[in-house]
Amino acid sequence: MTERTFSIIKPDATERNLTGKINAVIEGAGLRIVAQRRIRMTEAQAKTFYEVHKERPFYGELVGQMTSAPVVVQVLEGENAVAKYREIMGATNPEQAAEGTIRKLFAKNVGENSVHGSDSQDNAKLEIAQFFTEDQIVG
Ligand code: ADP
Ligand code: MG
């Protein structure tokens, strides 16, 4: 089924000029970038976005990292886009990520791991709505 997922190219990646290389992996996997914008995430946006992790010990570090440099927020569309993007992102910790995945190729460590991808269709809808209006998504 064609569906959408939400992606963020994180500060560690934009700082190293990896946006194009990451987009090449995304497009190479058959996912279409149907919306994309480079922004500086505010502290409020980062806190809301990662609210589910607010009790975790790395929450402060995570919010600090996400606001440290520009990010690229994206909507990706394709067959089973949520699961497919999780697969090509690779494991959260790049040391455990499979060969050829974005995190294996580019991530620095478990915190600075280059990309975010939604973990369910429900979360994809909520995350997309935090950053895009429907008219900004051109499928
Ligand atoms: P994922 O991004 O793979 O869905 P999680 O939802 O578990 O992973 O965590 C959200 C983000 O929090 C991760 O992508 C990473 O940037 C950060 N993070 C997760 N675990 C750790 C950790 N043990 N130490 C530091 N940062 C972490
Ligand atoms: Mg997650």
CSV table of C-alpha atoms and ligand atoms in Angstrom, one decimal:
chain,number,residue,atom,x,y,z
A,1,MET,CA,0.0,0.0,0.0
A,2,THR,CA,1.2,3.5,-0.8
A,3,GLU,CA,1.8,5.4,2.4
A,4,ARG,CA,3.8,8.3,3.8
A,5,THR,CA,6.4,8.6,6.4
A,6,PHE,CA,8.2,11.5,8.1
A,7,SER,CA,11.9,11.9,7.9
A,8,ILE,CA,14.5,14.2,9.4
A,9,ILE,CA,18.0,14.6,8.2
A,10,LYS,CA,19.6,15.5,11.6
A,11,PRO,CA,22.2,18.2,12.4
A,12,ASP,CA,25.2,15.8,12.4
A,13,ALA,CA,24.4,15.0,8.8
A,14,THR,CA,23.6,18.5,7.5
A,15,GLU,CA,26.8,19.8,9.2
A,16,ARG,CA,28.8,17.3,7.1
A,17,ASN,CA,27.0,18.2,3.8
A,18,LEU,CA,25.4,14.7,3.7
A,19,THR,CA,21.8,15.8,2.6
A,20,GLY,CA,22.4,14.8,-1.0
A,21,LYS,CA,24.0,11.5,-0.2
A,22,ILE,CA,21.2,10.6,2.2
A,23,ASN,CA,18.6,11.6,-0.4
A,24,ALA,CA,20.3,9.4,-2.9
A,25,VAL,CA,19.9,6.4,-0.6
A,26,ILE,CA,16.2,7.3,0.0
A,27,GLU,CA,15.5,7.7,-3.7
A,28,GLY,CA,17.5,4.6,-4.6
A,29,ALA,CA,15.2,2.6,-2.4
A,30,GLY,CA,12.2,3.7,-4.3
A,31,LEU,CA,10.9,6.2,-1.9
A,32,ARG,CA,9.7,9.6,-3.3
A,33,ILE,CA,10.6,12.8,-1.5
A,34,VAL,CA,7.2,14.6,-1.8
A,35,ALA,CA,7.9,17.4,0.6
A,36,GLN,CA,11.2,18.8,1.9
A,37,ARG,CA,12.3,21.9,3.9
A,38,ARG,CA,15.5,23.0,5.6
A,39,ILE,CA,14.8,24.6,9.0
A,40,ARG,CA,16.4,25.5,12.3
A,41,MET,CA,14.4,23.5,14.8
A,42,THR,CA,13.3,25.5,17.9
A,43,GLU,CA,13.8,24.0,21.4
A,44,ALA,CA,10.0,23.9,21.7
A,45,GLN,CA,9.6,22.0,18.4
A,46,ALA,CA,12.3,19.5,19.4
A,47,LYS,CA,10.8,19.0,22.9
A,48,THR,CA,7.4,18.3,21.5
A,49,PHE,CA,8.7,16.1,18.7
A,50,TYR,CA,10.6,13.8,21.2
A,51,GLU,CA,8.1,14.1,24.1
A,52,VAL,CA,7.8,10.3,24.3
A,53,HIS,CA,11.4,10.2,25.4
A,54,LYS,CA,11.2,13.0,28.0
A,55,GLU,CA,11.9,10.6,30.9
A,56,ARG,CA,14.9,9.0,29.2
A,57,PRO,CA,18.4,10.1,30.4
A,58,PHE,CA,19.4,11.3,26.9
A,59,TYR,CA,16.4,13.6,26.4
A,60,GLY,CA,18.3,16.8,27.2
A,61,GLU,CA,21.2,15.8,25.0
A,62,LEU,CA,18.8,14.8,22.2
A,63,VAL,CA,16.9,18.2,22.3
A,64,GLY,CA,20.3,20.0,22.4
A,65,GLN,CA,21.5,18.0,19.4
A,66,MET,CA,18.4,18.6,17.3
A,67,THR,CA,18.6,22.3,17.8
A,68,SER,CA,22.4,22.6,17.3
A,69,ALA,CA,22.3,23.1,13.5
A,70,PRO,CA,19.8,23.0,10.6
A,71,VAL,CA,17.8,19.9,9.9
A,72,VAL,CA,15.9,18.9,6.7
A,73,VAL,CA,12.3,17.8,7.4
A,74,GLN,CA,10.8,15.5,4.7
A,75,VAL,CA,7.8,13.6,3.8
A,76,LEU,CA,8.6,10.3,2.0
A,77,GLU,CA,6.0,8.4,-0.1
A,78,GLY,CA,6.0,4.8,-1.4
A,79,GLU,CA,5.0,1.2,-0.9
A,80,ASN,CA,5.2,0.4,2.9
A,81,ALA,CA,7.1,3.7,3.3
A,82,VAL,CA,7.2,3.5,7.2
A,83,ALA,CA,8.7,0.0,7.3
A,84,LYS,CA,10.9,0.6,4.2
A,85,TYR,CA,12.4,3.7,5.6
A,86,ARG,CA,13.1,2.1,9.0
A,87,GLU,CA,14.9,-0.7,7.1
A,88,ILE,CA,17.1,1.6,5.0
A,89,MET,CA,17.9,3.8,8.0
A,90,GLY,CA,19.3,0.9,10.0
A,91,ALA,CA,19.4,0.3,13.7
A,92,THR,CA,19.4,3.3,16.1
A,93,ASN,CA,23.0,2.5,17.1
A,94,PRO,CA,25.2,2.6,14.0
A,95,GLU,CA,27.4,-0.2,15.4
A,96,GLN,CA,24.4,-2.5,15.1
A,97,ALA,CA,23.2,-1.2,11.8
A,98,ALA,CA,23.2,-3.4,8.7
A,99,GLU,CA,25.7,-2.8,5.8
A,100,GLY,CA,24.4,-0.3,3.3
A,101,THR,CA,22.0,1.4,5.7
A,102,ILE,CA,22.1,5.2,6.1
A,103,ARG,CA,23.2,4.9,9.8
A,104,LYS,CA,25.9,2.4,8.9
A,105,LEU,CA,27.1,4.6,6.1
A,106,PHE,CA,26.9,8.0,7.8
A,107,ALA,CA,26.0,8.0,11.6
A,108,LYS,CA,28.6,9.1,14.1
A,109,ASN,CA,27.1,7.4,17.2
A,110,VAL,CA,23.8,6.3,18.8
A,111,GLY,CA,22.8,9.9,19.5
A,112,GLU,CA,24.2,11.6,16.4
A,113,ASN,CA,22.7,9.0,14.1
A,114,SER,CA,22.0,11.2,11.0
A,115,VAL,CA,18.3,10.5,10.4
A,116,HIS,CA,14.9,10.1,12.0
A,117,GLY,CA,12.0,8.0,10.6
A,118,SER,CA,8.5,7.5,11.9
A,119,ASP,CA,7.9,4.1,13.7
A,120,SER,CA,4.2,3.7,12.8
A,121,GLN,CA,1.6,5.1,10.4
A,122,ASP,CA,-0.1,6.8,13.3
A,123,ASN,CA,3.1,8.6,14.4
A,124,ALA,CA,3.9,9.4,10.7
A,125,LYS,CA,0.6,11.3,10.4
A,126,LEU,CA,1.2,13.2,13.7
A,127,GLU,CA,4.8,14.0,12.8
A,128,ILE,CA,4.0,15.1,9.3
A,129,ALA,CA,1.3,17.4,10.7
A,130,GLN,CA,3.8,19.0,13.1
A,131,PHE,CA,5.9,20.3,10.1
A,132,PHE,CA,3.8,20.3,7.0
A,133,THR,CA,0.3,21.3,5.8
A,134,GLU,CA,-1.3,19.1,3.2
A,135,ASP,CA,-0.9,21.7,0.4
A,136,GLN,CA,2.9,21.6,0.9
A,137,ILE,CA,3.0,17.8,0.1
A,138,VAL,CA,3.1,17.2,-3.6
A,139,GLY,CA,2.8,13.5,-4.4
B,1,ADP,P1,15.0,5.7,16.5
B,1,ADP,O1,15.5,7.1,16.1
B,1,ADP,O2,15.8,4.6,15.9
B,1,ADP,O3,13.5,5.5,16.4
B,1,ADP,P2,14.6,6.0,19.4
B,1,ADP,O4,13.2,6.4,19.1
B,1,ADP,O5,14.7,4.9,20.4
B,1,ADP,O6,15.4,5.6,18.1
B,1,ADP,O7,15.4,7.3,20.0
B,1,ADP,C1,15.2,8.6,19.4
B,1,ADP,C2,16.6,9.2,19.2
B,1,ADP,O8,17.2,9.4,20.5
B,1,ADP,C3,17.6,8.3,18.5
B,1,ADP,O9,17.5,8.4,17.1
B,1,ADP,C4,18.9,9.0,19.0
B,1,ADP,O10,19.2,10.2,18.3
B,1,ADP,C5,18.6,9.3,20.4
B,1,ADP,N1,19.0,8.2,21.3
B,1,ADP,C6,18.4,7.0,21.4
B,1,ADP,N2,19.0,6.2,22.3
B,1,ADP,C7,20.1,6.9,22.8
B,1,ADP,C8,21.1,6.6,23.7
B,1,ADP,N3,21.3,5.5,24.3
B,1,ADP,N4,22.0,7.6,23.9
B,1,ADP,C9,21.9,8.8,23.3
B,1,ADP,N5,21.0,9.1,22.4
B,1,ADP,C10,20.1,8.2,22.1
B,2,MG,MG,12.0,6.5,17.4
